[in-house]
PDB file of C-alpha atoms in Angstrom:
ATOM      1  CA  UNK A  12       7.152 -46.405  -5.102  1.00 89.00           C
ATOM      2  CA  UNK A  13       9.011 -43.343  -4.246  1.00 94.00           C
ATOM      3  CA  UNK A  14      10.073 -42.875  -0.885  1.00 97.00           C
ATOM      4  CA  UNK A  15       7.855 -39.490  -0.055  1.00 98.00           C
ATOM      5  CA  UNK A  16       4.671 -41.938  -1.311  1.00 97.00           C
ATOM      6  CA  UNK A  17       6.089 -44.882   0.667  1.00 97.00           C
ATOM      7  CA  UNK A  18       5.659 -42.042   3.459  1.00 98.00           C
ATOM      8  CA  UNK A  19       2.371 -40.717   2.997  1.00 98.00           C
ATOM      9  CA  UNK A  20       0.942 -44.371   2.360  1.00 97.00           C
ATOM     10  CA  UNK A  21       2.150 -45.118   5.868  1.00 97.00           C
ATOM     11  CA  UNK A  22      -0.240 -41.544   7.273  1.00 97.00           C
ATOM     12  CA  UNK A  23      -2.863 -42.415   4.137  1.00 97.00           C
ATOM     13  CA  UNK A  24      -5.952 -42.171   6.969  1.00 97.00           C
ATOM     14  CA  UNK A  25      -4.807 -38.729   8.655  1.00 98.00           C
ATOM     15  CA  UNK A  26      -3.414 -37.566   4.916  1.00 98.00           C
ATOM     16  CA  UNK A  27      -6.772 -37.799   3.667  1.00 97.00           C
ATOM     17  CA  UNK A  28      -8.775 -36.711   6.617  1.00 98.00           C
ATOM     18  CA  UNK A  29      -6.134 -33.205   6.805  1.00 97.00           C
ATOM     19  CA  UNK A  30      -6.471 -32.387   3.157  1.00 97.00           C
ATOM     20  CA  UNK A  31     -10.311 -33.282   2.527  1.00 97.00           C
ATOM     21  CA  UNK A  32     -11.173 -32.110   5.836  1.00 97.00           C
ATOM     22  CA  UNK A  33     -14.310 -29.582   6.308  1.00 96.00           C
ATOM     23  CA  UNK A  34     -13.247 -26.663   7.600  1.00 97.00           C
ATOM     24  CA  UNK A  35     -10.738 -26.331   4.118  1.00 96.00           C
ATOM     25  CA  UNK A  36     -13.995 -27.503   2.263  1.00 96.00           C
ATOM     26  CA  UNK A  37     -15.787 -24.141   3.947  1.00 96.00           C
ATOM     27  CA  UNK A  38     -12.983 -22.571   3.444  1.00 96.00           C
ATOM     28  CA  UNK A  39     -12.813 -22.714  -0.341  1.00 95.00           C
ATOM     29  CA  UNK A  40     -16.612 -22.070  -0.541  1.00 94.00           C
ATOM     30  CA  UNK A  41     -16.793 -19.337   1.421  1.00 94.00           C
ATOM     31  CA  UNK A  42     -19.011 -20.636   4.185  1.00 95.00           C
ATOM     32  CA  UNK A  43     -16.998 -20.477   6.823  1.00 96.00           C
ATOM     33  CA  UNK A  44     -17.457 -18.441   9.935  1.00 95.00           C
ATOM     34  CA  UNK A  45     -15.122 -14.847  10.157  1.00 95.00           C
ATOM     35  CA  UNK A  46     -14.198 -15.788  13.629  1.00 95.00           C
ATOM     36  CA  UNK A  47     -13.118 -19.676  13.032  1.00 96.00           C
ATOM     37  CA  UNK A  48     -10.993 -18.022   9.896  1.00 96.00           C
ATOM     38  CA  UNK A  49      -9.638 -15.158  12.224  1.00 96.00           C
ATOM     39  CA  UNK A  50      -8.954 -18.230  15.142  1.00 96.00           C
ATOM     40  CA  UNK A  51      -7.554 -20.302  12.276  1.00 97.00           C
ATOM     41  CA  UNK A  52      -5.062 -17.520  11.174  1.00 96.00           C
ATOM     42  CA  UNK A  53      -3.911 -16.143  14.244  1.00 96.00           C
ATOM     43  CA  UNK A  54      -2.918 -19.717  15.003  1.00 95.00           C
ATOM     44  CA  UNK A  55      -0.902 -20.885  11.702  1.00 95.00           C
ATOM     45  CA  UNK A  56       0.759 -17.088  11.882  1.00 93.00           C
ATOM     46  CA  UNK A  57       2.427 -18.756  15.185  1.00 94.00           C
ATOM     47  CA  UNK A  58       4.216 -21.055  12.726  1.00 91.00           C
ATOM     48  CA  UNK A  59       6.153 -18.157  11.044  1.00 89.00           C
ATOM     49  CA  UNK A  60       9.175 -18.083  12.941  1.00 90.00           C
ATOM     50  CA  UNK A  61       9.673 -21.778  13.787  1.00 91.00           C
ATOM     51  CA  UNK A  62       8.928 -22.690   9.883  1.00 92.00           C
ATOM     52  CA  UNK A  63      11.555 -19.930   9.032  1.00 93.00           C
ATOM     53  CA  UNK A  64      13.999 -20.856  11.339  1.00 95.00           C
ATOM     54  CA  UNK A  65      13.792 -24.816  10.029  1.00 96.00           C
ATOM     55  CA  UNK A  66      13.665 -23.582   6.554  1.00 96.00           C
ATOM     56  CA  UNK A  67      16.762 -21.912   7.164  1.00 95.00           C
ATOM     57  CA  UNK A  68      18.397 -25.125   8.708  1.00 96.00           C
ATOM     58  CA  UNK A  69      17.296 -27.103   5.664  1.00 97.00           C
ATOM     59  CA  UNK A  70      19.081 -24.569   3.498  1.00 96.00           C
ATOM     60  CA  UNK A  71      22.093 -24.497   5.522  1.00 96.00           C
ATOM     61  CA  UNK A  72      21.874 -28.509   5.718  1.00 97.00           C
ATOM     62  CA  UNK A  73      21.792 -29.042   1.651  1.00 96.00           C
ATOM     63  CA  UNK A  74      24.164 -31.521   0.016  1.00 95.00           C
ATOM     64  CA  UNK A  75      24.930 -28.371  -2.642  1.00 95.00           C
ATOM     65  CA  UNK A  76      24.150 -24.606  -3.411  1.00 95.00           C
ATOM     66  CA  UNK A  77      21.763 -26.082  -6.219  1.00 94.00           C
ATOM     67  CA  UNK A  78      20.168 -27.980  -3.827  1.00 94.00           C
ATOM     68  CA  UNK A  79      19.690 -25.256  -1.233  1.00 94.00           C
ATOM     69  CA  UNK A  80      18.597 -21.975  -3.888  1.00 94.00           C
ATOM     70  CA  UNK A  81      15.178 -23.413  -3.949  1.00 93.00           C
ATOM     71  CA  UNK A  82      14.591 -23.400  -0.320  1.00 93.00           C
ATOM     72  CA  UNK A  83      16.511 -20.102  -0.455  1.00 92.00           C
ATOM     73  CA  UNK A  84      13.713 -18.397  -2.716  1.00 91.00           C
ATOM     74  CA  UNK A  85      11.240 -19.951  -0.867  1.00 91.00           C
ATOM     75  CA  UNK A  86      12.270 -18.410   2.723  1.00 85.00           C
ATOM     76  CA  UNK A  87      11.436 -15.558   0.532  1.00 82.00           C
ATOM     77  CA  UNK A  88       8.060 -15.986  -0.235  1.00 77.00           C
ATOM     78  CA  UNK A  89       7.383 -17.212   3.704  1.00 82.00           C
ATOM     79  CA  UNK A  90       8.581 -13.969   5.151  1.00 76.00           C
ATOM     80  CA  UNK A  91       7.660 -11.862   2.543  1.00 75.00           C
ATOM     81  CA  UNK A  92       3.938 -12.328   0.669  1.00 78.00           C
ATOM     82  CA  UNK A  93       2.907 -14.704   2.881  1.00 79.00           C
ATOM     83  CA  UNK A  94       3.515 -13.372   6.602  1.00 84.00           C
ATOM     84  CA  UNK A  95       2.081  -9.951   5.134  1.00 88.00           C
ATOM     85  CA  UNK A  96      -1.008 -11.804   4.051  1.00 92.00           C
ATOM     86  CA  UNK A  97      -1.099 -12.727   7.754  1.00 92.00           C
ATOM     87  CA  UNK A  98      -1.138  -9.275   9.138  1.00 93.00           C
ATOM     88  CA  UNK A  99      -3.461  -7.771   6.455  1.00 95.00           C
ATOM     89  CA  UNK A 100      -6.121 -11.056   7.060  1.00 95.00           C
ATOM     90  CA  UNK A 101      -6.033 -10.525  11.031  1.00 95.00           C
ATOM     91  CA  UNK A 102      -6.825  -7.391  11.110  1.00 96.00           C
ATOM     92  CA  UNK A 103      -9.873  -7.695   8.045  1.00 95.00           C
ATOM     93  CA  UNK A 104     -10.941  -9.955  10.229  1.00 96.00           C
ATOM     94  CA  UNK A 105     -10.866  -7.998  13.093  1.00 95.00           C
ATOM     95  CA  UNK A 106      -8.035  -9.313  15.236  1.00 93.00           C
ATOM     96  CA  UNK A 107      -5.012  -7.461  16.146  1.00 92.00           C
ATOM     97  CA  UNK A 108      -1.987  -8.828  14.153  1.00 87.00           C
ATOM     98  CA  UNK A 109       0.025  -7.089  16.448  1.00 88.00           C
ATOM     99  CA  UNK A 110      -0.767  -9.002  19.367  1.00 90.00           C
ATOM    100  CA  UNK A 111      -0.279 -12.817  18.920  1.00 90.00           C
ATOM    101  CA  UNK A 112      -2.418 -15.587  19.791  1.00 92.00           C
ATOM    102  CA  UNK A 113      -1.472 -18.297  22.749  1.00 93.00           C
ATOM    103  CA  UNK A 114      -0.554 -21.266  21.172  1.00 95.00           C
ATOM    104  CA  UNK A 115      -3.357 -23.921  21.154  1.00 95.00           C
ATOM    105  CA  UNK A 116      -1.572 -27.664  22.482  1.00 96.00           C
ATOM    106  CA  UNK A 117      -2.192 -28.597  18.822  1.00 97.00           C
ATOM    107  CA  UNK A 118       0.005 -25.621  17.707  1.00 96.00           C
ATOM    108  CA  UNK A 119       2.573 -25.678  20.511  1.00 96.00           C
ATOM    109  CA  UNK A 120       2.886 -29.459  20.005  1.00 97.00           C
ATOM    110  CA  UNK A 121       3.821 -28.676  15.877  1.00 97.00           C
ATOM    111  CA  UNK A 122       6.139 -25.851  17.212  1.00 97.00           C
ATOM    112  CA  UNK A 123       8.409 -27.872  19.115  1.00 97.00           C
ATOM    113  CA  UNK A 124       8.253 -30.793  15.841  1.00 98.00           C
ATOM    114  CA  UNK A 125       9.290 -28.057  13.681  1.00 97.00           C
ATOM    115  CA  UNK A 126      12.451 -27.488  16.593  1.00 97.00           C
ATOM    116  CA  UNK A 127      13.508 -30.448  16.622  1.00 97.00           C
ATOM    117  CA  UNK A 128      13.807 -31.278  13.116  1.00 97.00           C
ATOM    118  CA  UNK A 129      15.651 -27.824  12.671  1.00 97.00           C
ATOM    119  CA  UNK A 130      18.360 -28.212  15.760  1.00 97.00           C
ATOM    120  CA  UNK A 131      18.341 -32.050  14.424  1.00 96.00           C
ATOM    121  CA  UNK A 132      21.433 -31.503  12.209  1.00 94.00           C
ATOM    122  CA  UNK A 133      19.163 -34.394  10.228  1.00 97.00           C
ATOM    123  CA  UNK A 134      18.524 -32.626   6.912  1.00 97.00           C
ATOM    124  CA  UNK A 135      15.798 -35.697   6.306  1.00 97.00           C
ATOM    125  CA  UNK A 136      14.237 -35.180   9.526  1.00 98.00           C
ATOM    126  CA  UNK A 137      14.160 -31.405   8.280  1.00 98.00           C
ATOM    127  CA  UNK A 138      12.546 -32.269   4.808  1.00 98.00           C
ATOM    128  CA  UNK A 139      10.181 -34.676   6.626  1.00 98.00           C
ATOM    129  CA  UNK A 140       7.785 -32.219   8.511  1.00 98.00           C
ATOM    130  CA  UNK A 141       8.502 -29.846   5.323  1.00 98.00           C
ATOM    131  CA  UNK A 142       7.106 -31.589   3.012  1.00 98.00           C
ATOM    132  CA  UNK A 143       4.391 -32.660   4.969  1.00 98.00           C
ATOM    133  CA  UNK A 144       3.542 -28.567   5.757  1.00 97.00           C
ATOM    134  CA  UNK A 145       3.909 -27.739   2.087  1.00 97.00           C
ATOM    135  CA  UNK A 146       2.577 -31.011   0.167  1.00 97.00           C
ATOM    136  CA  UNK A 147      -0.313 -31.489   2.504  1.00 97.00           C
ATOM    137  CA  UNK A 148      -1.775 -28.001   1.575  1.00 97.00           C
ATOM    138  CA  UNK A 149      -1.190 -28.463  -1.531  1.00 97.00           C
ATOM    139  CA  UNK A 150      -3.450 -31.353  -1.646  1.00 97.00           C
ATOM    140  CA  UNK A 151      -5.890 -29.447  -0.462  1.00 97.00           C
ATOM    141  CA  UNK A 152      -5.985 -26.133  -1.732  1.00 97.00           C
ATOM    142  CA  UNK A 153      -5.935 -27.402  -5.194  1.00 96.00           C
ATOM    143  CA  UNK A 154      -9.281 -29.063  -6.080  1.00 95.00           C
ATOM    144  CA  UNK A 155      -9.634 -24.846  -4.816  1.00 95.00           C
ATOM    145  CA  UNK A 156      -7.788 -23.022  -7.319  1.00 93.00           C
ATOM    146  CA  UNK A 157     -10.244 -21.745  -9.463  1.00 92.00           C
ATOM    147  CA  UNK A 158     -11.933 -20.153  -6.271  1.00 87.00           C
ATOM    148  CA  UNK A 159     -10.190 -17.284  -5.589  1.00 85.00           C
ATOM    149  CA  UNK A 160     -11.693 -14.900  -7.962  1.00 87.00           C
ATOM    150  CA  UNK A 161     -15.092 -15.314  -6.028  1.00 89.00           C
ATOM    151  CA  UNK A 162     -13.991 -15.431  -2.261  1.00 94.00           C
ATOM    152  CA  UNK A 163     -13.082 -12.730  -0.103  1.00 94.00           C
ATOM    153  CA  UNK A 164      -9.363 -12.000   0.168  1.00 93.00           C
ATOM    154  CA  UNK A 165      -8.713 -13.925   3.285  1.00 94.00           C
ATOM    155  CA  UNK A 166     -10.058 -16.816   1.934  1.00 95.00           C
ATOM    156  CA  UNK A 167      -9.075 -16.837  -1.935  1.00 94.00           C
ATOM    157  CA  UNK A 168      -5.291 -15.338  -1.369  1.00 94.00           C
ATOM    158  CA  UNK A 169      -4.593 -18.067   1.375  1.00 96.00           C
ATOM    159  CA  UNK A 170      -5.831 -20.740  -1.788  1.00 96.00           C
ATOM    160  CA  UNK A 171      -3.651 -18.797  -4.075  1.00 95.00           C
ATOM    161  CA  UNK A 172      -0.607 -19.143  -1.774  1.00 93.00           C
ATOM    162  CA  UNK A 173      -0.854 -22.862  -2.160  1.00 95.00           C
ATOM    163  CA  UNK A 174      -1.811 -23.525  -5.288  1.00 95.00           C
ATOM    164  CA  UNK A 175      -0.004 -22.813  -9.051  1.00 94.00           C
ATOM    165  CA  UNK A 176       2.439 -23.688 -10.677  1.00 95.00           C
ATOM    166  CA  UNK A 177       4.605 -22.166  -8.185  1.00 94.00           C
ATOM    167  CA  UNK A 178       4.026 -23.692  -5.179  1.00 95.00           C
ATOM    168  CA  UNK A 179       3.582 -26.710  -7.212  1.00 96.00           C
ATOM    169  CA  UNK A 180       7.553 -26.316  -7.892  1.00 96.00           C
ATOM    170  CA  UNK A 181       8.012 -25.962  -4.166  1.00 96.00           C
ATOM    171  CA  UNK A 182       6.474 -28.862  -3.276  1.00 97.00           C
ATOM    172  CA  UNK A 183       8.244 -30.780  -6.033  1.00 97.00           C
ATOM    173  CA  UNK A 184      11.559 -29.840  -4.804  1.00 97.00           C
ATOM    174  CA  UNK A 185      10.791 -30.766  -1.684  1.00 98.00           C
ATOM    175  CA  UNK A 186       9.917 -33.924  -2.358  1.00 98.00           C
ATOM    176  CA  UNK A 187      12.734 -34.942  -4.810  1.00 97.00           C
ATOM    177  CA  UNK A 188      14.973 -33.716  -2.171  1.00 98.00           C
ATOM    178  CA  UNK A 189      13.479 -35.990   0.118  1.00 98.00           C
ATOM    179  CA  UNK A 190      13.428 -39.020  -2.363  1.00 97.00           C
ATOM    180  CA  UNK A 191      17.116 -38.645  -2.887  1.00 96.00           C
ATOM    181  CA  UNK A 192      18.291 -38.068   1.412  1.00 97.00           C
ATOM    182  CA  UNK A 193      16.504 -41.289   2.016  1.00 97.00           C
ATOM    183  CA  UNK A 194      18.088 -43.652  -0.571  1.00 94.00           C
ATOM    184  CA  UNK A 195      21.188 -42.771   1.751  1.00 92.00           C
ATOM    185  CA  UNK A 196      20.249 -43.678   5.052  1.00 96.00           C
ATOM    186  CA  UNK A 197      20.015 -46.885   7.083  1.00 96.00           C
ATOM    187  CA  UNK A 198      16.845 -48.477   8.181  1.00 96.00           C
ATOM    188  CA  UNK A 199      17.223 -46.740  11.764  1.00 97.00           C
ATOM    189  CA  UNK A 200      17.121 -43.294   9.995  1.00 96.00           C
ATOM    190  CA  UNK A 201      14.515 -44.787   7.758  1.00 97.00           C
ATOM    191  CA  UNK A 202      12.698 -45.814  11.202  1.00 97.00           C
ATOM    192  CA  UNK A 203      13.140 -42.160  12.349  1.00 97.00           C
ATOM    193  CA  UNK A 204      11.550 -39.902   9.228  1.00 98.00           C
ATOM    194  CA  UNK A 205       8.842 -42.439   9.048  1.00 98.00           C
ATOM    195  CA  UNK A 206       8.203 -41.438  13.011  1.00 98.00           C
ATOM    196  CA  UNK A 207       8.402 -37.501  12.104  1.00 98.00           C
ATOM    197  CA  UNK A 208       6.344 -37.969   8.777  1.00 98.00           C
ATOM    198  CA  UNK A 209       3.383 -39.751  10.212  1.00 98.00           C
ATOM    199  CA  UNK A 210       3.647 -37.721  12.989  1.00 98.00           C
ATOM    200  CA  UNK A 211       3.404 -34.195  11.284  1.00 98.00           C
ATOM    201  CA  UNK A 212       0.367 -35.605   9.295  1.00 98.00           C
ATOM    202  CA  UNK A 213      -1.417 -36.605  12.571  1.00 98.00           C
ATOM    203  CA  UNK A 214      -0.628 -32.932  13.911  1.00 98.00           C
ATOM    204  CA  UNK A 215      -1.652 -31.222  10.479  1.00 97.00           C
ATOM    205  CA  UNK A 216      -5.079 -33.494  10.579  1.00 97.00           C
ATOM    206  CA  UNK A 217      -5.531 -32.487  14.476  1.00 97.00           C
ATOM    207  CA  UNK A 218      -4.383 -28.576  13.399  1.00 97.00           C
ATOM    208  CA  UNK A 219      -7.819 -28.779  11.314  1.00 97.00           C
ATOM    209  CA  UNK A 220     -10.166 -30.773  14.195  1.00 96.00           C
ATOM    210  CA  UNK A 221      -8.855 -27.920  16.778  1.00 96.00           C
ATOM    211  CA  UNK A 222      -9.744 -25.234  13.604  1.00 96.00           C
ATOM    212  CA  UNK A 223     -13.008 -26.745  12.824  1.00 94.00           C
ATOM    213  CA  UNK A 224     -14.109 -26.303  16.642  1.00 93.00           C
ATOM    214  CA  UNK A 225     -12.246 -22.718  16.778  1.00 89.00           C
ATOM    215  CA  UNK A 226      -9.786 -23.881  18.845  1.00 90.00           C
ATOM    216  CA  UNK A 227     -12.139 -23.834  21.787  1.00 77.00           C
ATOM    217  CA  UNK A 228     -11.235 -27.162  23.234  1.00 57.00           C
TER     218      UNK A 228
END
């Protein structure tokens, strides 16, 4: 079994309760209400700069340039198509994407995982809650793709984002990158991603329970 499934078999009940969760499900079929998508969004945007900034420490953390060009490319995409997506689905929505949101504890409680595993100096404790950000929506969004051309552009271009073949790559190098760290560590540091993996999952599954209720609790 590869390491990233030995991972997610270890989360399997919060994997599958995050990425076949209802609020996604409305999501994709365009039931869902404007102001639990405009809650939704104005709380992920809050993950911009703290997903950057441990992007940027994976990069910086690579074993080799070849290793750390795909994460390269990918800040890219983050602060580029994706954070404008942000701003342009706030304010559709009716929210100012000027002003952000307070964190929710569910979001504030992801921020400071996402810190740690960035001032870490652990590039597998980086990879850990990166993979599960980018493979759990992945999961998700793709039973999706063929949605898009029928949804609103807040909810078909946030599908698009994670779905295709090129967020497929993404999610592909993170895992193999992954895979290889942890054939390299001792069974404390195995001990240790295991505790940041599951724990991201639980997060991302309690990210959608706070969503579903519009953050309101």
């Amino acid at each position: 079994m590869r390491p990233t499934e030995h991972l997610k078999s270890l989360a399997l009940q919060d994997w599958q309760a995050a990425t076949r969760h209802p609020f996604t499900t409305a999501l994709a079929d365009g039931t869902l209400g404007h102001d639990r998508m405009l809650a939704y969004l104005r709380q992920d945007h809050l993950f911009i700069d703290g997903f950057v900034r441990l992007l940027a420490s994976a990069v910086v953390h690579a074993p080799s340039l070849p290793d750390a060009i795909p994460a390269a490319q990918f800040l890219g995409l983050i602060s580029g198509p994706e954070n404008t997506y942000f701003l342009r689905a706030i304010k559709a929505l009716g929210g100012d994407p000027e002003t952000p949101a307070k964190a929710a504890p569910v979001t504030a409680e992801f921020q400071e995982l996402m810190a740690r595993a960035a001032a870490s100096g652990r590039y597998e404790q980086m990879l850990a809650v990166l993979v599960v950000a980018e493979w759990s929506y992945l999961d998700w969004a793709s039973p999706f793709a063929d949605h898009p051309q029928t949804l609103p552009f807040w909810f078909g271009e946030w599908i698009e984002l994670h779905t295709g073949a090129g967020f497929e790559g993404v999610v592909a190098y993170l895992r193999d990158q992954l895979d290889s760290a942890w054939q390299g560590l001792d069974d404390d540091a195995h001990r240790a991603v295991e505790a940041t993996f599951t724990h991201a999952v639980a997060l991302e599954r309690r990210f959608f329970d706070a969503a579903q209720d519009g953050f309101s609790g």
